[in-house]
Coordinates of C-alpha atoms in Angstrom, one line a residue:
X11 CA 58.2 18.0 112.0
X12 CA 59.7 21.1 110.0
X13 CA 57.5 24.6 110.2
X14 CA 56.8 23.9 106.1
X15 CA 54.4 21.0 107.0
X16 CA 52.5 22.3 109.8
X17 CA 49.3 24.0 109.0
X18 CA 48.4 27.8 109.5
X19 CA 45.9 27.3 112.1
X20 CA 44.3 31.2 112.6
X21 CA 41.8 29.9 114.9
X22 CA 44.1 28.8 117.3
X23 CA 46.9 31.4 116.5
X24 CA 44.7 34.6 117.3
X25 CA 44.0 34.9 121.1
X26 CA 48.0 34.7 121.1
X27 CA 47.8 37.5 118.7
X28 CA 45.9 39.2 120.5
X29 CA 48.0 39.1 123.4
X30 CA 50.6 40.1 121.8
X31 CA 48.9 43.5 120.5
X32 CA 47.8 43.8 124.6
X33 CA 51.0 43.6 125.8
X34 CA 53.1 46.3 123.7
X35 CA 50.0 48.8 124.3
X36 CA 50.4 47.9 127.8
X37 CA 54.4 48.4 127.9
X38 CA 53.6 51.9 126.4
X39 CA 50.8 52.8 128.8
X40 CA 53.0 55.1 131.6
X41 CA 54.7 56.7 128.7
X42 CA 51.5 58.5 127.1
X43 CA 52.1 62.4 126.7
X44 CA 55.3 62.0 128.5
X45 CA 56.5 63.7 125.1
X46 CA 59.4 60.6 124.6
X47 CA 58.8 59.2 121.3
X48 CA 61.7 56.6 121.1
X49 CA 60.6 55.5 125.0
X50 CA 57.4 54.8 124.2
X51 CA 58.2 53.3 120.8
X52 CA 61.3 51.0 122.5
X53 CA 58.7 49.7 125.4
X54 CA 56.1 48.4 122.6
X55 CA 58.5 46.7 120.4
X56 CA 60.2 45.1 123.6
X57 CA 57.2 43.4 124.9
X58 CA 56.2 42.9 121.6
X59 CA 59.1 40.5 120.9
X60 CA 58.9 39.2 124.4
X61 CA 55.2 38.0 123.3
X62 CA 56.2 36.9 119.3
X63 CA 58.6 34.8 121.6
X64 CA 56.5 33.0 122.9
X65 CA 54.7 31.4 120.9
X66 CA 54.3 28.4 118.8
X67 CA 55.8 29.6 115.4
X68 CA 58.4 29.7 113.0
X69 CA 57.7 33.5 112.6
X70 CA 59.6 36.0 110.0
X71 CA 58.9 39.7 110.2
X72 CA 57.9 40.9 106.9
X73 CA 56.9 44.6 107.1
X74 CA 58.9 45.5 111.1
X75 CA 60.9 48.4 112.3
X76 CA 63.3 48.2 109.6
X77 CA 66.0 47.4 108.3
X78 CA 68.5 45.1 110.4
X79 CA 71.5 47.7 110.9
X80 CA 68.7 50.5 111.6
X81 CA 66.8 48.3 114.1
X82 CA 68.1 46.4 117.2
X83 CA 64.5 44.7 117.3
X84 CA 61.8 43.3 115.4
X85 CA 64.1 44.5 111.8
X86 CA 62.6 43.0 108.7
X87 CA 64.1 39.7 108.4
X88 CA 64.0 39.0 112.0
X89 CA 62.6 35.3 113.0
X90 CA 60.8 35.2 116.0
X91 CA 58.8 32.3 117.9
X92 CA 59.8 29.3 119.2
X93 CA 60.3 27.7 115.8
X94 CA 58.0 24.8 116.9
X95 CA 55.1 25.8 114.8
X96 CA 53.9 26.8 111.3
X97 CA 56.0 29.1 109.1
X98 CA 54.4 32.5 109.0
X99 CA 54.9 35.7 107.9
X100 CA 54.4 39.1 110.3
X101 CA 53.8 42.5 109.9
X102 CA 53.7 44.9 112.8
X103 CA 54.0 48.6 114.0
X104 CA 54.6 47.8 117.8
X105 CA 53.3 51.3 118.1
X106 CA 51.2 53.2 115.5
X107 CA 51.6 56.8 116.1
X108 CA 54.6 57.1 118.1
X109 CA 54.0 61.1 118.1
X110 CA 50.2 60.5 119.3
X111 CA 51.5 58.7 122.1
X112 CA 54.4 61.2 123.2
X113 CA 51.9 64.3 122.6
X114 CA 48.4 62.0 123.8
X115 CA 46.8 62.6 120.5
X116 CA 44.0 60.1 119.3
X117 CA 44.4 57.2 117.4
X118 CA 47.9 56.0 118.3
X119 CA 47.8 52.0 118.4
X120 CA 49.8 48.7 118.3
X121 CA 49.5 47.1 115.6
X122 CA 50.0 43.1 114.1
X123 CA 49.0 41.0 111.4
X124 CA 50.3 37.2 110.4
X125 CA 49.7 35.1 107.6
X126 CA 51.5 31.8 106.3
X127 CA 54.7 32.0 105.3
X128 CA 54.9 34.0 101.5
X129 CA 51.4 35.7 101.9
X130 CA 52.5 39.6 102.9
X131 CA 54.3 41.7 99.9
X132 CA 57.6 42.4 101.4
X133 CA 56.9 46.3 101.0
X134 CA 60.5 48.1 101.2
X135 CA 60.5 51.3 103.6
X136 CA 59.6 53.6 101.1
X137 CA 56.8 55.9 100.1
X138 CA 53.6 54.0 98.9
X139 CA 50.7 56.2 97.2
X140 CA 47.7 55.0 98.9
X141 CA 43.4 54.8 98.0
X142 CA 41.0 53.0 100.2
X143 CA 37.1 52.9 100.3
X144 CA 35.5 50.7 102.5
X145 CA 32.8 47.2 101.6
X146 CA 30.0 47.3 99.3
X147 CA 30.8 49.7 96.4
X148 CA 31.8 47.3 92.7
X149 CA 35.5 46.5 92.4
X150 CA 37.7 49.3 91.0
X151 CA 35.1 52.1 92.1
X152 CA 37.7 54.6 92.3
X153 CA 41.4 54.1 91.8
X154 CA 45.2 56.2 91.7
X155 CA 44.7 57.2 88.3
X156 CA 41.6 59.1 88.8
X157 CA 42.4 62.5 90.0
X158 CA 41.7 63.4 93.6
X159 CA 38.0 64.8 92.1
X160 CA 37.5 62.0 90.2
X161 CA 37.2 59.8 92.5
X162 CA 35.3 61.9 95.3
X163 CA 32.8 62.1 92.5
X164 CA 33.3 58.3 91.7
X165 CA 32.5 57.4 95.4
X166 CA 29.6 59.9 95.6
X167 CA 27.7 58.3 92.4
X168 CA 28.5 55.2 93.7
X169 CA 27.4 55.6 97.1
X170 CA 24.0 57.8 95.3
X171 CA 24.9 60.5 97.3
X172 CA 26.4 64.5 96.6
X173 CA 30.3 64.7 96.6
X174 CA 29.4 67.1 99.5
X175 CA 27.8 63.7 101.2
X176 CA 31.7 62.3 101.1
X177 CA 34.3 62.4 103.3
X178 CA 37.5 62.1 102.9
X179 CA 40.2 61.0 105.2
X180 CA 44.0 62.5 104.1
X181 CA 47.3 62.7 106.5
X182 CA 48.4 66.5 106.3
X183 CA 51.2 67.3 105.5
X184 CA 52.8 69.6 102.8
X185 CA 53.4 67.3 100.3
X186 CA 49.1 67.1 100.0
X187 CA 48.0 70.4 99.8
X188 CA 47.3 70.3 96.3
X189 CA 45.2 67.2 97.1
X190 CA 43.8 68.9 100.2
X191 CA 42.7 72.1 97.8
X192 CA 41.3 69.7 95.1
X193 CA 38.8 67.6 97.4
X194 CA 37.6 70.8 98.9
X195 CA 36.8 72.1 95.7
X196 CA 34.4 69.4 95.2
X197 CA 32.3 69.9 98.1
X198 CA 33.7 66.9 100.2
X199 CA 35.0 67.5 103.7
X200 CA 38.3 66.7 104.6
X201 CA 39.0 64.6 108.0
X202 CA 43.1 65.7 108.7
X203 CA 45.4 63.5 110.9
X204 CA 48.6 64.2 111.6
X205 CA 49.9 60.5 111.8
X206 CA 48.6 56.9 111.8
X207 CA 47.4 56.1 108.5
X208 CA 46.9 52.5 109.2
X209 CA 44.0 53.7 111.7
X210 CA 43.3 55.8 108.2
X211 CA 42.6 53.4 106.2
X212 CA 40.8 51.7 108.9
X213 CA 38.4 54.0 109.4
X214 CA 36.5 53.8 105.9
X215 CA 35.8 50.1 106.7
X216 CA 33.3 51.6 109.7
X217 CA 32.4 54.4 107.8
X218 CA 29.1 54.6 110.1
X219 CA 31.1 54.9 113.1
X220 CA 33.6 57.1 111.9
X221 CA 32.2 58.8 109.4
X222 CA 35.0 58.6 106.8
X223 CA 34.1 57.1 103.5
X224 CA 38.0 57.2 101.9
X225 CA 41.3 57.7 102.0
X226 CA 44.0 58.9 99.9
X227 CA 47.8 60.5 99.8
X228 CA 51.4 59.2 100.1
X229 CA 52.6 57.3 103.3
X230 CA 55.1 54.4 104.5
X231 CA 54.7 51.7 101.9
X232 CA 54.9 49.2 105.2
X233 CA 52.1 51.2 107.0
X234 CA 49.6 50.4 103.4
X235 CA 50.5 46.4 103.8
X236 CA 49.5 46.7 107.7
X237 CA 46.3 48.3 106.2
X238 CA 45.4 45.9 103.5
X239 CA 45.6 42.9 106.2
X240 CA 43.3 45.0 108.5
X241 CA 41.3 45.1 104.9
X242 CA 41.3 41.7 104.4
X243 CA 39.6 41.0 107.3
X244 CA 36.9 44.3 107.7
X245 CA 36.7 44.1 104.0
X246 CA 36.9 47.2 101.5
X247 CA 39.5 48.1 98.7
X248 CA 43.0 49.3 99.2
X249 CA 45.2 50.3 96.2
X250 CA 48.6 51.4 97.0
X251 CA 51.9 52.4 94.1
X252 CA 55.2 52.7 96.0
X253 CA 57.2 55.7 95.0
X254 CA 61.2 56.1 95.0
X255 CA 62.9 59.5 95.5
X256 CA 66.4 58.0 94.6
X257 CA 68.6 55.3 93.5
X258 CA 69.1 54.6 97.1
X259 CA 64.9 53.5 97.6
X260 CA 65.5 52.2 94.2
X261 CA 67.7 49.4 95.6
X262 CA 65.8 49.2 98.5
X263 CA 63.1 48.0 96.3
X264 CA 65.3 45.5 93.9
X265 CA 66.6 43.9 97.8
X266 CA 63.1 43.2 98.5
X267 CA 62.7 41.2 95.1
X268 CA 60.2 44.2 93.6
X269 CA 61.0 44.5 89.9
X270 CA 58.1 46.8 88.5
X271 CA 58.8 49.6 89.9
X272 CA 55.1 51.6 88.8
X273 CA 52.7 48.3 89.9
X274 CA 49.6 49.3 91.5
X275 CA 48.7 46.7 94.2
X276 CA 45.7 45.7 95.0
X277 CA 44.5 44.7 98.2
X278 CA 45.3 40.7 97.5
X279 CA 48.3 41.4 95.9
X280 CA 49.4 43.0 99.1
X281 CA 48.0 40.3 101.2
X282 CA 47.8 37.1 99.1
X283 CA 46.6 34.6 101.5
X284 CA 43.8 34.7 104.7
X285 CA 45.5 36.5 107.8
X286 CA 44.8 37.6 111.7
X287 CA 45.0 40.8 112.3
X288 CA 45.1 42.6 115.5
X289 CA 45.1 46.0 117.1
X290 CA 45.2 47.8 120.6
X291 CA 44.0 51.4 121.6
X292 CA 46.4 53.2 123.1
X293 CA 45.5 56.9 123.5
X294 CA 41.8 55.9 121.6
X295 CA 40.3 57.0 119.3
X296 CA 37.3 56.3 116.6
X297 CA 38.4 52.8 116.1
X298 CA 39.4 51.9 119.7
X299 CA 39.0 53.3 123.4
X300 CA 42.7 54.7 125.4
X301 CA 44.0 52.6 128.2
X302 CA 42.6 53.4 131.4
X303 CA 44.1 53.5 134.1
X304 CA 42.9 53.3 137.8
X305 CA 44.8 52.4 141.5
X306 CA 45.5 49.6 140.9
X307 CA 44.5 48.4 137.8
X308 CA 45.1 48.8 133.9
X309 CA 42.7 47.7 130.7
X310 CA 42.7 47.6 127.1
X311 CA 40.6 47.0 124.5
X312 CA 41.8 44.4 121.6
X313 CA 40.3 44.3 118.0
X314 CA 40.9 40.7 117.0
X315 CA 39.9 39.8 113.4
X316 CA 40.3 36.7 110.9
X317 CA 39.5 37.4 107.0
X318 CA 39.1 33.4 106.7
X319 CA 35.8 33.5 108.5
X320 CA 35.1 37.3 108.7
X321 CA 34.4 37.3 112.8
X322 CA 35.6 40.8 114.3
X323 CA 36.2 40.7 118.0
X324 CA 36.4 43.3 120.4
X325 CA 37.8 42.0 123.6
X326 CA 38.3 44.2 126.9
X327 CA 41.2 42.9 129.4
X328 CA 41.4 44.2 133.1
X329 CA 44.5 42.9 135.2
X330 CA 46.4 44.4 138.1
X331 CA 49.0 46.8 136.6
X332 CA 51.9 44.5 138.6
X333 CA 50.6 41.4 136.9
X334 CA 49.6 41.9 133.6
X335 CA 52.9 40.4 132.2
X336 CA 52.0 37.1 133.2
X337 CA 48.3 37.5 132.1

């Protein structure tokens, strides 16, 4: 039987999801504020492969680490699985927040979504310019034309609230001050992280938990299709316009068969199809708790979710730190 004619079964494909998530957060674990990026980023996408291995797939990484001549592992393009099961695509960040882990700042996680085979946009490693609100507002409620106060005073109306009611959630960095200076103006506050803008976007989906009702500003185009599947599931709206800063990005776009150049995706244009998606806290945050650690012993929280039915686990794991490879 050929991976084309076996079915996408997300029921029985997410605990091994899950696993997989578990296990790269694990691998990182000794290597929080150890200040070693690469180390920490190296052990996560090690034992995530190790897992993807494992199980019953015919598995292509869509939105990975890279390119193949930049990454050793998990490079777009990859397969992965033991090619005995359905086709499927896969988009991962073994480790969300590589510079949160090495500096044990909040919010760094591992992340994974799959879908069947042709349902993720094949997002090149470029720029994407990125708007998110989370469920119950009316398609199109705000969107990238709108000007950064146009659509904190879209949300407010909206929501039947003051713009000073809204808050926004933006990544800081230079490029954004003039985005930073223009929500303030408003009234809205302004919740600044210095990476992981998949946990971003994330974050207006639970808005009473984490208190952010949007997001907005320029990130990696592969971190907004890793946010739309989180999306898909959690629900909430997602527009994202990749930018290019030269001919070489340019290419890199026309390699990954993207011919409009200026399309705004929505969030099932970037995820076409109904996926599992998949994320463990590593140094915790609003969305997850860290790992903690004790003599002994090591556990995680996993948040395991499927946009065909909705359901949104939570799911703690304790195992012996010498065993948890086998777990």
């Amino acid at each position: 039987m050929t991976a084309a004619k076996i079915d996408f079964n997300d029921r029985l494909l997410s605990l091994g999801l899950a696993r997989v998530a578990e296990q790269a957060a694990l691998a990182s674990a000794s290597l929080v504020g150890r200040g070693d990026e690469k180390a920490a980023d190296q052990a996560a996408v090690n034992a995530m492969r190790e897992q993807l291995n494992l199980l019953d797939i015919a598995g292509v990484v869509v939105i990975g680490e890279g390119e193949r001549d930049e990454a050793p592992m998990l490079y777009i393009g990859e397969e992965v699985g033991t090619g005995n099961g359905p086709g499927v695509d896969i988009a991962l960040d073994p480790l969300e927040g590589t510079t949160l882990t090495a500096k044990d700042m909040p919010n760094a996680l591992t992340v994974i979504a799959m879908g069947p085979r042709g349902s993720m946009l094949h997002a090149p490693d470029v720029y994407m310019d990125k708007l998110a609100v989370g469920p119950g507002y009316p398609d199109g409620v705000v969107n990238l034309d709108m000007s950064p106060r146009e659509r904190v005073e879209a949300l407010a109306k909206a929501k039947n609230c003051a713009p000073a009611d809204i808050t926004v959630c933006i990544l800081e960095r230079p490029r954004h001050e003039a985005m930073i200076a223009e929500v303030r103006e408003t009234g809205a506050a302004i919740r600044l992280i210095t990476d992981g803008d998949v946990a971003g976007v994330m974050h207006c989906a639970e808005s009473e938990e984490t208190g952010i009702d949007m997001y907005m500003g320029q990130g990696g185009a592969p971190e907004g299709v890793l946010a739309a599947a989180a999306l898909k599931c959690m629900g909430g709206q997602i527009f994202g316009r990749l930018l290019f800063r030269n001919d070489d990005e340019r290419g890199r776009a026309a390699k990954a068969g993207i011919t409009d150049l200026n399309r705004v995706y929505t969030r099932d244009e970037m995820v076409t199809a109904d996926v599992i998606f998949a994320a463990t806290g590593v140094t915790g945050g609003s969305l997850l708790p860290r790992i903690k650690r004790e003599p002994g012993w090591v556990e995680t929280t996993t948040l395991l979710m499927r946009s065909k039915t909705g359901s949104v686990r939570r799911m703690s794991y304790r195992t012996p730190m010498w065993s948890h490879t086998d777990a």
